[in-house]
């Protein structure tokens, strides 16, 4: 729906409201003329009291933006849904103790600060984490938000009568103490290094605090109406209208701890697909769409300046990797059912292939230069080892390395040599999915590697078959590949990465559920992962994470192709606030505005 900007601007003069002494901007002056719809009561609240009990309504919507969403949320409370669109609404309506900012760092939200060893929030043994809430917190209905809500949230997650998606991490908490309304003490039964992912909120991390005064005493919450559509909020917005299949309306939370949002309304229209969203952006019927794919970059970019393209490189990354499996294992550990391609055991070959792929060229051409070639396994986050620099394309250096490794050019243009006493050509298969962008990039890589005498033969398999489990004969699990590629990411905490790299997680007949698709068994790498996950102190873990990233980088175990990205389109009138991959567009929606 198109908006008449002059009418909208004139309506702004009509709105007035008063915020709590707890925070927010100073009250505006009284309206020059009576409003057609009265806002909330204008009596000044007592110090540290709620500003109101109803969402703030403004005449004709006031300053409003409309988003197009091609998926309608199934539930809003994130413990009961894994749909991205649902979690985005959670970010708009329900807060956590902390959240991820636009730089990928964990910052406080409802909490006064993020616990650390320095501020006394992390005990020496890492088993006790103490969060301090901000003073003067209220739910949108005026009820106090306290440490009791945090404890209740944990109890509801652990209640066997509630069918939550996962209890991972929360099940490591033995008890929670709440000595006062603003203190939450988490007592862990064992060390859990990624404790920062608990009770914290982000697009890849579900940890919103739930209202005890609304849900206390109830069970079977997966079927509770509140889980589908929360009636109270701790975030900047409150859902006030939701017509299935059509739209959702959100109005400002009068008690949001940061103060009232700049906009007066957020309106979301449900559309069938990204193509419909793109058409609506072009006509001005919607202001933004949050979920274009990387293949849409050129299309959206062509609409400038009326429609802006925003591409946010992320912590997910597309990477190629070498099958380093061995049937002998290492000291009896890390045994694979099949041996990998023999030449890949030589670091010079792995490095040569990395140098021989012009990664920046296809980022510039196929991805319009909107994302990056990372050097780290933890790109675009607070965990990134920023001292690492991706290797530049250097075909001459690549060829020299292959010569040094004993692989010389044959009459057919393919290098050959001896590996473990066997004559071997540098000719191998590459497995990935049928996604068109992967097809296009694989062709570019094939051309690049041919220039240094390497025959790279892409095989494109439907995703369901490619990612099938070991028990179902999956390509990755069984190790039935020479080289392969797909997207992964270890965030918001790198803790999970160990399951992809350690000797004990290599899949084989005795361990069919193993998740080490690289089939790498390197005791030194195991030790680095162990060091990263041996402490709960974020500062100490960062040092360990840097060492781990440098080791993988130095060993050329993977070829980091490009950082996957979130791709947005929005019209010129819409002014979003800074946002990143960890935070998504929605983490600071109270700062959204219009021109």
Coordinates of C-alpha atoms in Angstrom, one line a residue:
X1 CA 0.0 0.0 0.0
X2 CA 1.5 3.3 -1.1
X3 CA 1.8 6.0 1.6
X4 CA 1.2 9.7 1.0
X5 CA 4.3 11.2 2.8
X6 CA 2.9 14.6 3.3
X7 CA -0.1 13.2 5.1
X8 CA 2.1 11.0 7.2
X9 CA 4.4 13.9 8.2
X10 CA 1.4 16.1 9.1
X11 CA 0.1 13.3 11.3
X12 CA 3.3 13.3 13.3
X13 CA 2.4 16.6 14.8
X14 CA -0.7 15.0 16.4
X15 CA 1.1 12.3 18.4
X16 CA 2.1 12.8 22.1
X17 CA 3.1 10.5 24.8
X18 CA 5.1 10.2 28.0
X19 CA 7.7 7.6 28.8
X20 CA 8.8 6.1 32.2
X21 CA 11.6 7.7 34.2
X22 CA 13.4 4.4 33.6
X23 CA 14.6 5.5 30.1
X24 CA 13.7 6.8 26.7
X25 CA 13.4 10.2 25.2
X26 CA 11.9 13.3 26.8
X27 CA 8.1 13.6 26.4
X28 CA 6.9 15.5 23.3
X29 CA 4.8 18.6 23.5
X30 CA 1.0 18.3 23.5
X31 CA -0.7 18.0 20.1
X32 CA -1.7 21.2 18.3
X33 CA -5.0 19.7 17.5
X34 CA -7.2 16.9 18.9
X35 CA -6.2 13.4 17.6
X36 CA -8.8 11.2 16.1
X37 CA -7.5 8.3 18.3
X38 CA -6.2 9.0 21.7
X39 CA -2.8 7.7 22.6
X40 CA -2.0 6.2 26.0
X41 CA -2.7 8.1 29.2
X42 CA -0.4 11.2 29.6
X43 CA -0.1 11.2 33.4
X44 CA 3.6 11.0 34.4
X45 CA 4.3 7.6 36.0
X46 CA 6.1 7.2 39.3
X47 CA 9.8 6.8 39.2
X48 CA 10.7 3.3 38.0
X49 CA 7.1 2.5 37.1
X50 CA 5.5 1.4 33.9
X51 CA 4.7 4.0 31.3
X52 CA 1.4 2.2 30.3
X53 CA -0.3 -1.1 29.9
X54 CA -1.4 -1.0 26.2
X55 CA 0.6 -0.7 23.0
X56 CA 0.9 2.9 21.8
X57 CA -1.6 3.6 19.0
X58 CA -1.3 6.6 16.7
X59 CA -3.8 8.2 14.3
X60 CA -3.7 6.5 10.9
X61 CA -0.6 4.5 11.8
X62 CA 1.7 7.5 12.1
X63 CA 5.2 6.8 10.8
X64 CA 4.8 3.3 9.4
X65 CA 6.8 0.8 7.4
X66 CA 5.6 -2.3 5.7
X67 CA 7.6 -5.5 5.1
X68 CA 6.9 -8.3 2.7
X69 CA 7.5 -11.8 4.1
X70 CA 7.3 -14.9 2.0
X71 CA 6.8 -17.2 5.0
X72 CA 4.2 -16.8 7.8
X73 CA 5.5 -17.6 11.2
X74 CA 4.3 -20.8 12.8
X75 CA 5.0 -19.7 16.4
X76 CA 6.6 -16.7 17.9
X77 CA 8.3 -18.1 21.1
X78 CA 11.6 -19.3 19.7
X79 CA 11.9 -22.4 21.9
X80 CA 9.1 -24.0 19.9
X81 CA 10.1 -23.0 16.3
X82 CA 13.1 -23.1 14.1
X83 CA 11.6 -21.0 11.3
X84 CA 13.8 -18.0 10.6
X85 CA 10.8 -15.7 10.0
X86 CA 9.3 -16.7 13.4
X87 CA 12.6 -16.0 15.2
X88 CA 12.7 -12.6 13.5
X89 CA 9.4 -11.7 15.1
X90 CA 10.8 -12.9 18.4
X91 CA 13.6 -10.4 18.0
X92 CA 11.0 -7.7 17.5
X93 CA 8.8 -8.6 20.5
X94 CA 10.7 -10.6 23.1
X95 CA 14.1 -9.7 24.6
X96 CA 16.9 -11.9 26.0
X97 CA 19.5 -11.2 28.6
X98 CA 21.9 -10.4 25.7
X99 CA 21.9 -10.1 21.9
X100 CA 24.4 -9.9 19.1
X101 CA 25.2 -6.5 17.6
X102 CA 25.9 -5.5 14.1
X103 CA 29.6 -6.4 14.5
X104 CA 28.8 -9.9 15.7
X105 CA 29.6 -9.2 19.4
X106 CA 27.4 -10.3 22.3
X107 CA 26.1 -7.2 24.1
X108 CA 23.7 -6.8 27.0
X109 CA 20.0 -6.5 26.4
X110 CA 17.9 -7.0 29.5
X111 CA 21.1 -7.5 31.5
X112 CA 23.2 -4.6 32.7
X113 CA 26.3 -6.2 31.3
X114 CA 27.6 -9.4 29.8
X115 CA 29.2 -11.6 32.5
X116 CA 33.0 -12.1 32.4
X117 CA 35.8 -13.1 34.7
X118 CA 36.8 -9.4 34.9
X119 CA 33.4 -8.2 36.3
X120 CA 32.9 -11.2 38.5
X121 CA 30.2 -12.8 36.4
X122 CA 32.1 -15.9 35.5
X123 CA 33.6 -18.0 38.4
X124 CA 37.1 -19.3 38.3
X125 CA 35.9 -22.9 37.5
X126 CA 33.4 -21.6 34.9
X127 CA 30.6 -23.4 36.6
X128 CA 28.8 -20.4 38.0
X129 CA 27.6 -17.6 35.7
X130 CA 26.0 -14.5 37.3
X131 CA 23.8 -12.2 35.2
X132 CA 22.7 -8.8 36.6
X133 CA 19.4 -7.4 35.1
X134 CA 18.9 -3.7 34.5
X135 CA 16.8 -1.9 37.0
X136 CA 13.3 -0.8 36.2
X137 CA 12.3 -3.5 33.7
X138 CA 8.6 -4.0 32.8
X139 CA 6.6 -6.1 30.5
X140 CA 4.3 -4.3 28.0
X141 CA 1.3 -4.9 30.3
X142 CA 3.1 -3.0 33.2
X143 CA 4.1 -6.1 35.2
X144 CA 7.7 -6.1 36.5
X145 CA 10.3 -8.1 34.6
X146 CA 12.6 -9.7 37.1
X147 CA 15.0 -12.6 37.8
X148 CA 12.0 -14.8 38.5
X149 CA 11.1 -14.6 34.8
X150 CA 14.5 -15.9 33.9
X151 CA 14.3 -18.8 36.3
X152 CA 10.8 -19.6 35.1
X153 CA 12.0 -19.6 31.5
X154 CA 14.5 -22.3 32.4
X155 CA 12.0 -24.3 34.3
X156 CA 9.6 -24.2 31.3
X157 CA 12.3 -25.4 29.0
X158 CA 13.2 -28.3 31.2
X159 CA 9.6 -29.2 32.0
X160 CA 9.0 -32.6 30.3
X161 CA 5.4 -31.6 29.7
X162 CA 6.6 -29.0 27.2
X163 CA 7.7 -30.1 23.8
X164 CA 10.6 -27.7 23.2
X165 CA 12.8 -28.1 20.2
X166 CA 16.0 -28.5 22.2
X167 CA 17.2 -28.4 25.8
X168 CA 20.9 -28.3 24.7
X169 CA 22.9 -26.3 27.2
X170 CA 19.9 -25.6 29.4
X171 CA 20.2 -29.2 30.6
X172 CA 23.7 -28.5 31.9
X173 CA 22.3 -26.1 34.4
X174 CA 21.8 -27.8 37.8
X175 CA 19.9 -24.9 39.4
X176 CA 19.2 -21.2 39.2
X177 CA 19.4 -18.9 42.2
X178 CA 17.6 -15.5 42.3
X179 CA 18.7 -13.8 45.5
X180 CA 17.0 -10.6 44.4
X181 CA 14.9 -9.2 41.6
X182 CA 17.9 -8.3 39.4
X183 CA 20.3 -11.2 40.1
X184 CA 20.3 -14.5 38.2
X185 CA 22.9 -17.1 39.2
X186 CA 23.3 -20.1 36.8
X187 CA 24.8 -23.1 38.5
X188 CA 26.1 -25.6 35.9
X189 CA 26.6 -29.3 36.6
X190 CA 29.5 -29.4 34.2
X191 CA 31.6 -26.9 32.2
X192 CA 29.5 -25.5 29.3
X193 CA 31.7 -23.1 27.4
X194 CA 29.0 -21.7 25.1
X195 CA 26.9 -20.5 28.1
X196 CA 26.5 -17.2 26.2
X197 CA 24.0 -18.8 23.8
X198 CA 21.6 -19.4 26.7
X199 CA 18.9 -16.9 27.5
X200 CA 20.3 -14.6 24.7
X201 CA 18.5 -13.6 21.6
X202 CA 19.5 -13.6 17.9
X203 CA 18.6 -15.0 14.5
X204 CA 20.6 -18.2 15.0
X205 CA 20.1 -18.4 18.7
X206 CA 16.8 -18.7 20.6
X207 CA 16.8 -17.5 24.2
X208 CA 14.0 -15.0 24.8
X209 CA 12.8 -14.5 28.4
X210 CA 9.2 -15.7 29.0
X211 CA 6.7 -13.9 31.3
X212 CA 6.1 -15.9 34.5
X213 CA 2.9 -14.0 35.3
X214 CA 1.3 -15.1 32.1
X215 CA 2.5 -18.8 31.8
X216 CA 3.1 -19.9 35.3
X217 CA 1.4 -23.2 36.2
X218 CA 0.7 -24.1 32.6
X219 CA 2.2 -27.1 30.7
X220 CA 2.0 -28.4 27.2
X221 CA 3.1 -24.9 26.1
X222 CA 3.7 -26.0 22.5
X223 CA -0.1 -25.7 22.1
X224 CA -0.5 -22.6 24.2
X225 CA -2.0 -19.6 22.4
X226 CA 0.7 -17.3 23.8
X227 CA 3.4 -19.3 22.1
X228 CA 1.8 -18.7 18.7
X229 CA 1.0 -15.0 19.4
X230 CA 2.4 -13.4 22.6
X231 CA 0.0 -11.0 24.3
X232 CA 2.8 -9.2 26.2
X233 CA 6.2 -8.0 25.1
X234 CA 9.6 -7.1 26.4
X235 CA 10.9 -6.0 23.0
X236 CA 10.2 -2.8 21.2
X237 CA 7.0 -4.0 19.6
X238 CA 3.7 -5.7 20.5
X239 CA 1.7 -7.8 18.1
X240 CA -1.7 -6.2 18.0
X241 CA -3.3 -7.8 14.9
X242 CA -2.6 -10.9 13.0
X243 CA -4.8 -12.1 10.1
X244 CA -3.6 -15.5 8.9
X245 CA -2.4 -15.5 5.4
X246 CA -2.6 -11.7 5.0
X247 CA -0.8 -9.5 7.5
X248 CA 0.5 -8.7 11.0
X249 CA 0.5 -5.4 12.8
X250 CA 2.9 -4.4 15.5
X251 CA 2.7 -1.2 17.7
X252 CA 5.3 0.3 20.1
X253 CA 5.7 -1.3 23.5
X254 CA 5.1 1.5 26.0
X255 CA 7.5 -0.1 28.5
X256 CA 10.4 -1.0 26.3
X257 CA 13.6 -0.6 28.3
X258 CA 15.4 1.5 25.7
X259 CA 12.5 3.9 25.2
X260 CA 9.7 4.1 22.6
X261 CA 10.6 3.1 19.1
X262 CA 11.1 5.8 16.5
X263 CA 8.4 4.4 14.2
X264 CA 4.7 4.3 15.2
X265 CA 3.9 1.0 13.4
X266 CA 5.4 -2.0 11.7
X267 CA 3.1 -3.7 9.3
X268 CA 4.0 -7.1 7.7
X269 CA 2.3 -8.4 4.5
X270 CA 2.5 -12.1 3.8
X271 CA 3.3 -12.8 0.2
X272 CA 3.6 -16.1 -1.7
X273 CA 7.2 -15.8 -2.9
X274 CA 10.3 -13.5 -3.4
X275 CA 9.2 -12.6 -6.9
X276 CA 6.0 -11.1 -5.5
X277 CA 8.0 -9.2 -2.9
X278 CA 10.3 -7.8 -5.5
X279 CA 7.3 -6.5 -7.6
X280 CA 5.8 -4.9 -4.4
X281 CA 9.1 -3.2 -3.7
X282 CA 9.2 -1.8 -7.3
X283 CA 5.6 -0.4 -7.0
X284 CA 6.2 1.0 -3.5
X285 CA 3.6 -1.2 -1.9
X286 CA 6.1 -2.5 0.6
X287 CA 9.3 -1.0 2.1
X288 CA 11.5 -4.0 2.6
X289 CA 12.0 -7.7 1.9
X290 CA 14.5 -9.6 4.1
X291 CA 15.2 -12.9 2.3
X292 CA 16.5 -12.5 -1.2
X293 CA 19.0 -15.2 -2.3
X294 CA 22.5 -14.5 -3.6
X295 CA 21.4 -15.2 -7.1
X296 CA 19.0 -12.2 -6.8
X297 CA 21.9 -9.7 -6.1
X298 CA 22.2 -8.5 -9.7
X299 CA 18.4 -8.1 -10.1
X300 CA 17.9 -6.1 -6.9
X301 CA 21.1 -4.0 -7.5
X302 CA 19.7 -2.9 -10.9
X303 CA 16.8 -1.2 -9.1
X304 CA 19.0 1.4 -7.4
X305 CA 18.4 4.2 -6.4
X306 CA 14.7 3.6 -5.8
X307 CA 15.3 0.2 -4.2
X308 CA 18.5 -0.3 -2.2
X309 CA 20.4 -3.6 -2.1
X310 CA 21.9 -4.6 1.3
X311 CA 24.2 -7.6 1.4
X312 CA 25.6 -8.6 4.8
X313 CA 28.4 -11.2 4.6
X314 CA 27.9 -13.7 7.3
X315 CA 29.4 -16.4 9.6
X316 CA 28.1 -19.1 7.3
X317 CA 30.6 -19.9 4.5
X318 CA 30.8 -21.8 1.3
X319 CA 33.9 -24.0 1.3
X320 CA 35.6 -26.7 -0.7
X321 CA 37.5 -29.4 1.2
X322 CA 39.7 -32.4 0.7
X323 CA 38.8 -36.0 1.7
X324 CA 41.6 -36.8 4.1
X325 CA 40.2 -40.1 5.2
X326 CA 42.4 -43.1 6.0
X327 CA 41.5 -46.7 6.7
X328 CA 44.5 -46.9 9.0
X329 CA 43.5 -43.9 11.1
X330 CA 46.0 -42.2 13.4
X331 CA 47.2 -44.4 16.3
X332 CA 44.1 -46.4 15.9
X333 CA 41.7 -43.4 16.0
X334 CA 39.8 -41.6 13.3
X335 CA 39.4 -44.6 11.0
X336 CA 37.5 -44.0 7.8
X337 CA 35.9 -46.7 5.6
X338 CA 37.7 -45.4 2.5
X339 CA 41.0 -43.7 1.8
X340 CA 40.9 -40.2 0.5
X341 CA 42.6 -39.0 -2.7
X342 CA 46.3 -39.7 -2.0
X343 CA 47.9 -36.5 -3.3
X344 CA 45.7 -34.4 -0.8
X345 CA 47.9 -35.8 2.0
X346 CA 50.6 -33.4 0.8
X347 CA 50.1 -29.9 2.1
X348 CA 51.8 -28.5 -1.0
X349 CA 49.1 -30.0 -3.2
X350 CA 46.4 -28.5 -0.9
X351 CA 48.0 -25.1 -1.0
X352 CA 48.5 -25.2 -4.7
X353 CA 44.8 -25.9 -5.3
X354 CA 43.9 -23.0 -3.0
X355 CA 46.3 -20.6 -4.8
X356 CA 45.0 -21.9 -8.2
X357 CA 41.4 -20.9 -7.6
X358 CA 40.6 -17.2 -8.4
X359 CA 38.1 -16.9 -5.6
X360 CA 37.9 -13.1 -5.7
X361 CA 37.1 -13.2 -9.4
X362 CA 33.9 -15.1 -9.0
X363 CA 32.9 -13.1 -5.9
X364 CA 33.2 -10.1 -8.1
X365 CA 31.4 -11.5 -11.1
X366 CA 28.9 -14.0 -9.8
X367 CA 28.2 -12.2 -6.5
X368 CA 28.6 -8.7 -7.7
X369 CA 31.4 -8.1 -5.3
X370 CA 29.0 -7.9 -2.4
X371 CA 30.5 -10.5 -0.1
X372 CA 34.0 -11.5 0.8
X373 CA 36.6 -14.3 0.6
X374 CA 37.3 -15.2 4.2
X375 CA 40.5 -16.6 5.7
X376 CA 38.9 -17.9 8.9
X377 CA 36.5 -20.6 9.9
X378 CA 34.6 -18.0 12.1
X379 CA 34.2 -15.2 9.6
X380 CA 32.4 -11.9 10.3
X381 CA 32.0 -12.4 14.0
X382 CA 33.7 -11.5 17.3
X383 CA 35.6 -14.8 17.1
X384 CA 37.3 -14.0 13.9
X385 CA 41.1 -14.1 13.8
X386 CA 41.6 -10.8 12.1
X387 CA 45.3 -11.3 11.6
X388 CA 44.7 -13.9 8.9
X389 CA 44.5 -12.8 5.2
X390 CA 43.1 -14.9 2.4
X391 CA 45.6 -16.1 -0.1
X392 CA 45.5 -14.2 -3.4
X393 CA 45.2 -16.0 -6.7
X394 CA 48.6 -17.0 -7.9
X395 CA 48.7 -19.6 -10.7
X396 CA 52.5 -19.4 -11.1
X397 CA 53.1 -20.1 -7.4
X398 CA 50.5 -22.9 -7.5
X399 CA 52.3 -24.6 -10.5
X400 CA 55.7 -24.3 -8.7
X401 CA 54.3 -26.0 -5.6
X402 CA 53.0 -28.9 -7.7
X403 CA 56.4 -29.2 -9.5
X404 CA 58.1 -29.3 -6.1
X405 CA 55.6 -32.0 -4.9
X406 CA 56.7 -34.1 -7.9
X407 CA 53.7 -33.6 -10.3
X408 CA 54.7 -32.7 -13.8
X409 CA 52.7 -31.8 -16.8
X410 CA 51.8 -34.6 -19.2
X411 CA 51.0 -34.4 -22.9
X412 CA 47.3 -34.2 -22.0
X413 CA 47.8 -31.1 -19.9
X414 CA 47.2 -33.0 -16.6
X415 CA 50.0 -33.3 -14.1
X416 CA 51.0 -36.7 -12.8
X417 CA 53.4 -38.1 -10.2
X418 CA 53.9 -40.8 -7.6
X419 CA 51.9 -40.9 -4.4
X420 CA 52.6 -43.7 -1.9
X421 CA 54.5 -45.5 -4.6
X422 CA 51.6 -45.4 -7.1
X423 CA 51.5 -43.4 -10.3
X424 CA 48.8 -40.8 -9.8
X425 CA 47.3 -38.2 -12.0
X426 CA 46.0 -34.9 -10.5
X427 CA 42.5 -35.8 -11.8
X428 CA 39.7 -36.0 -9.3
X429 CA 36.0 -35.7 -8.7
X430 CA 34.3 -32.8 -6.9
X431 CA 30.9 -33.4 -5.3
X432 CA 28.3 -30.7 -4.4
X433 CA 24.6 -30.0 -4.9
X434 CA 22.7 -29.0 -8.0
X435 CA 22.2 -25.4 -6.8
X436 CA 22.8 -23.2 -9.9
X437 CA 25.3 -20.9 -8.2
X438 CA 27.3 -23.9 -7.2
X439 CA 27.2 -25.2 -10.8
X440 CA 28.4 -21.8 -12.1
X441 CA 31.2 -21.5 -9.5
X442 CA 32.4 -25.1 -10.1
X443 CA 32.7 -24.4 -13.8
X444 CA 34.9 -21.3 -13.0
X445 CA 37.0 -23.4 -10.7
X446 CA 37.4 -26.2 -13.3
X447 CA 38.7 -23.6 -15.7
X448 CA 41.1 -22.1 -13.2
X449 CA 42.6 -25.4 -12.1
X450 CA 43.0 -26.6 -15.7
X451 CA 45.5 -23.8 -16.1
X452 CA 47.8 -25.3 -13.5
X453 CA 47.5 -28.9 -14.8
X454 CA 44.7 -30.1 -12.5
X455 CA 41.6 -31.9 -13.8
X456 CA 38.7 -31.0 -11.6
X457 CA 35.5 -32.9 -12.4
X458 CA 32.3 -31.6 -10.9
X459 CA 29.5 -33.9 -10.0
X460 CA 26.2 -32.3 -8.9
X461 CA 23.9 -34.4 -6.8
X462 CA 20.4 -33.4 -5.4
X463 CA 20.8 -32.1 -1.8
X464 CA 18.8 -34.9 -0.3
X465 CA 21.2 -37.5 -1.6
X466 CA 24.3 -35.4 -1.1
X467 CA 23.6 -34.7 2.6
X468 CA 22.1 -38.2 3.3
X469 CA 23.3 -39.9 6.5
X470 CA 26.0 -42.5 6.7
X471 CA 23.3 -45.2 7.2
X472 CA 21.6 -44.1 4.0
X473 CA 24.9 -44.2 2.0
X474 CA 25.5 -40.5 2.0
X475 CA 28.3 -39.1 0.0
X476 CA 29.9 -37.1 2.8
X477 CA 29.4 -39.6 5.6
X478 CA 30.7 -42.6 3.7
X479 CA 33.6 -40.6 2.3
X480 CA 32.7 -41.4 -1.3
X481 CA 34.3 -38.2 -2.7
X482 CA 37.7 -36.8 -3.6
X483 CA 36.8 -33.1 -3.0
X484 CA 33.5 -31.6 -2.0
X485 CA 31.8 -28.4 -1.2
X486 CA 28.9 -26.9 0.7
X487 CA 27.9 -24.2 3.3
X488 CA 28.5 -24.5 7.0
X489 CA 29.1 -22.2 9.9
X490 CA 30.1 -22.4 13.6
X491 CA 28.2 -19.7 15.4
X492 CA 27.1 -17.9 17.5
X493 CA 29.7 -19.9 19.4
X494 CA 32.5 -22.0 17.9
X495 CA 31.9 -24.8 20.4
X496 CA 30.0 -26.8 17.8
X497 CA 32.8 -26.8 15.4
X498 CA 34.7 -29.6 17.2
X499 CA 32.1 -32.1 16.1
X500 CA 33.1 -31.4 12.5
X501 CA 36.8 -31.8 13.0
X502 CA 37.9 -34.2 15.7
X503 CA 39.1 -37.8 15.3
X504 CA 36.3 -39.3 17.4
X505 CA 33.6 -37.8 15.2
X506 CA 34.7 -39.3 11.9
X507 CA 31.8 -41.4 10.6
X508 CA 32.5 -45.1 9.9
X509 CA 30.7 -48.5 10.3
X510 CA 31.3 -48.4 14.1
X511 CA 30.3 -44.7 14.4
X512 CA 27.6 -44.1 11.7
X513 CA 26.4 -40.9 13.4
X514 CA 29.8 -39.2 13.2
X515 CA 29.7 -35.6 11.9
X516 CA 33.3 -35.1 10.7
X517 CA 32.6 -34.9 6.9
X518 CA 36.2 -33.9 6.3
X519 CA 37.5 -37.2 7.6
X520 CA 40.4 -35.3 9.1
X521 CA 42.1 -36.9 12.1
X522 CA 44.8 -34.6 13.4
X523 CA 45.8 -35.0 17.1
X524 CA 47.2 -31.4 17.1
X525 CA 43.9 -30.1 15.8
X526 CA 42.0 -32.1 18.4
X527 CA 44.1 -30.5 21.1
X528 CA 43.3 -27.0 19.8
X529 CA 39.6 -27.7 19.9
X530 CA 40.0 -29.1 23.4
X531 CA 41.8 -25.9 24.5
X532 CA 39.0 -23.7 23.1
X533 CA 36.4 -25.6 25.0
X534 CA 38.3 -26.1 28.2
X535 CA 37.2 -22.7 29.8
X536 CA 34.1 -20.6 30.1
X537 CA 36.1 -17.3 30.1
X538 CA 35.3 -15.6 26.7
X539 CA 38.6 -13.7 26.7
X540 CA 40.7 -16.9 27.2
X541 CA 38.6 -18.7 24.6
X542 CA 39.2 -16.0 22.1
X543 CA 43.0 -16.5 22.3
X544 CA 42.4 -20.3 21.8
X545 CA 40.1 -19.7 18.9
X546 CA 42.7 -17.5 17.2
X547 CA 45.3 -20.3 17.5
X548 CA 42.8 -22.9 16.2
X549 CA 41.9 -20.8 13.1
X550 CA 45.6 -20.1 12.3
X551 CA 46.3 -23.8 12.4
X552 CA 43.5 -24.7 10.0
X553 CA 44.6 -21.8 7.8
X554 CA 48.3 -22.9 7.8
X555 CA 47.4 -26.6 7.0
X556 CA 45.2 -25.7 4.1
X557 CA 42.6 -28.2 5.3
X558 CA 39.8 -26.3 3.5
X559 CA 39.4 -23.7 0.7
X560 CA 37.3 -20.9 2.0
X561 CA 35.3 -19.8 -1.0
X562 CA 33.1 -17.0 0.1
X563 CA 31.1 -15.8 3.1
X564 CA 27.4 -16.5 2.6
X565 CA 25.3 -13.5 3.0
X566 CA 21.9 -12.2 4.0
X567 CA 20.4 -10.3 1.0
X568 CA 17.9 -7.5 1.6
X569 CA 16.0 -5.1 -0.6
X570 CA 14.4 -1.9 0.8
X571 CA 13.0 1.3 -0.6
X572 CA 14.6 4.7 -0.3
X573 CA 12.1 6.1 2.2
X574 CA 12.9 3.3 4.8
X575 CA 15.9 4.0 7.0
X576 CA 17.0 0.8 8.8
X577 CA 19.6 0.9 11.6
X578 CA 23.1 -0.8 11.3
X579 CA 22.8 -4.5 11.2
X580 CA 25.0 -7.5 10.7
X581 CA 24.8 -11.2 10.1
X582 CA 24.6 -12.3 13.7
X583 CA 22.1 -9.6 14.6
X584 CA 20.0 -9.6 11.4
X585 CA 17.9 -6.6 10.4
X586 CA 15.7 -6.8 13.5
X587 CA 18.0 -6.6 16.5
X588 CA 17.7 -2.8 16.9
X589 CA 14.3 -2.2 15.1
X590 CA 13.5 0.6 17.7
X591 CA 15.9 2.7 15.6
X592 CA 14.2 2.2 12.3
X593 CA 12.9 5.3 10.7
X594 CA 11.5 6.8 7.5
X595 CA 12.7 9.8 5.5

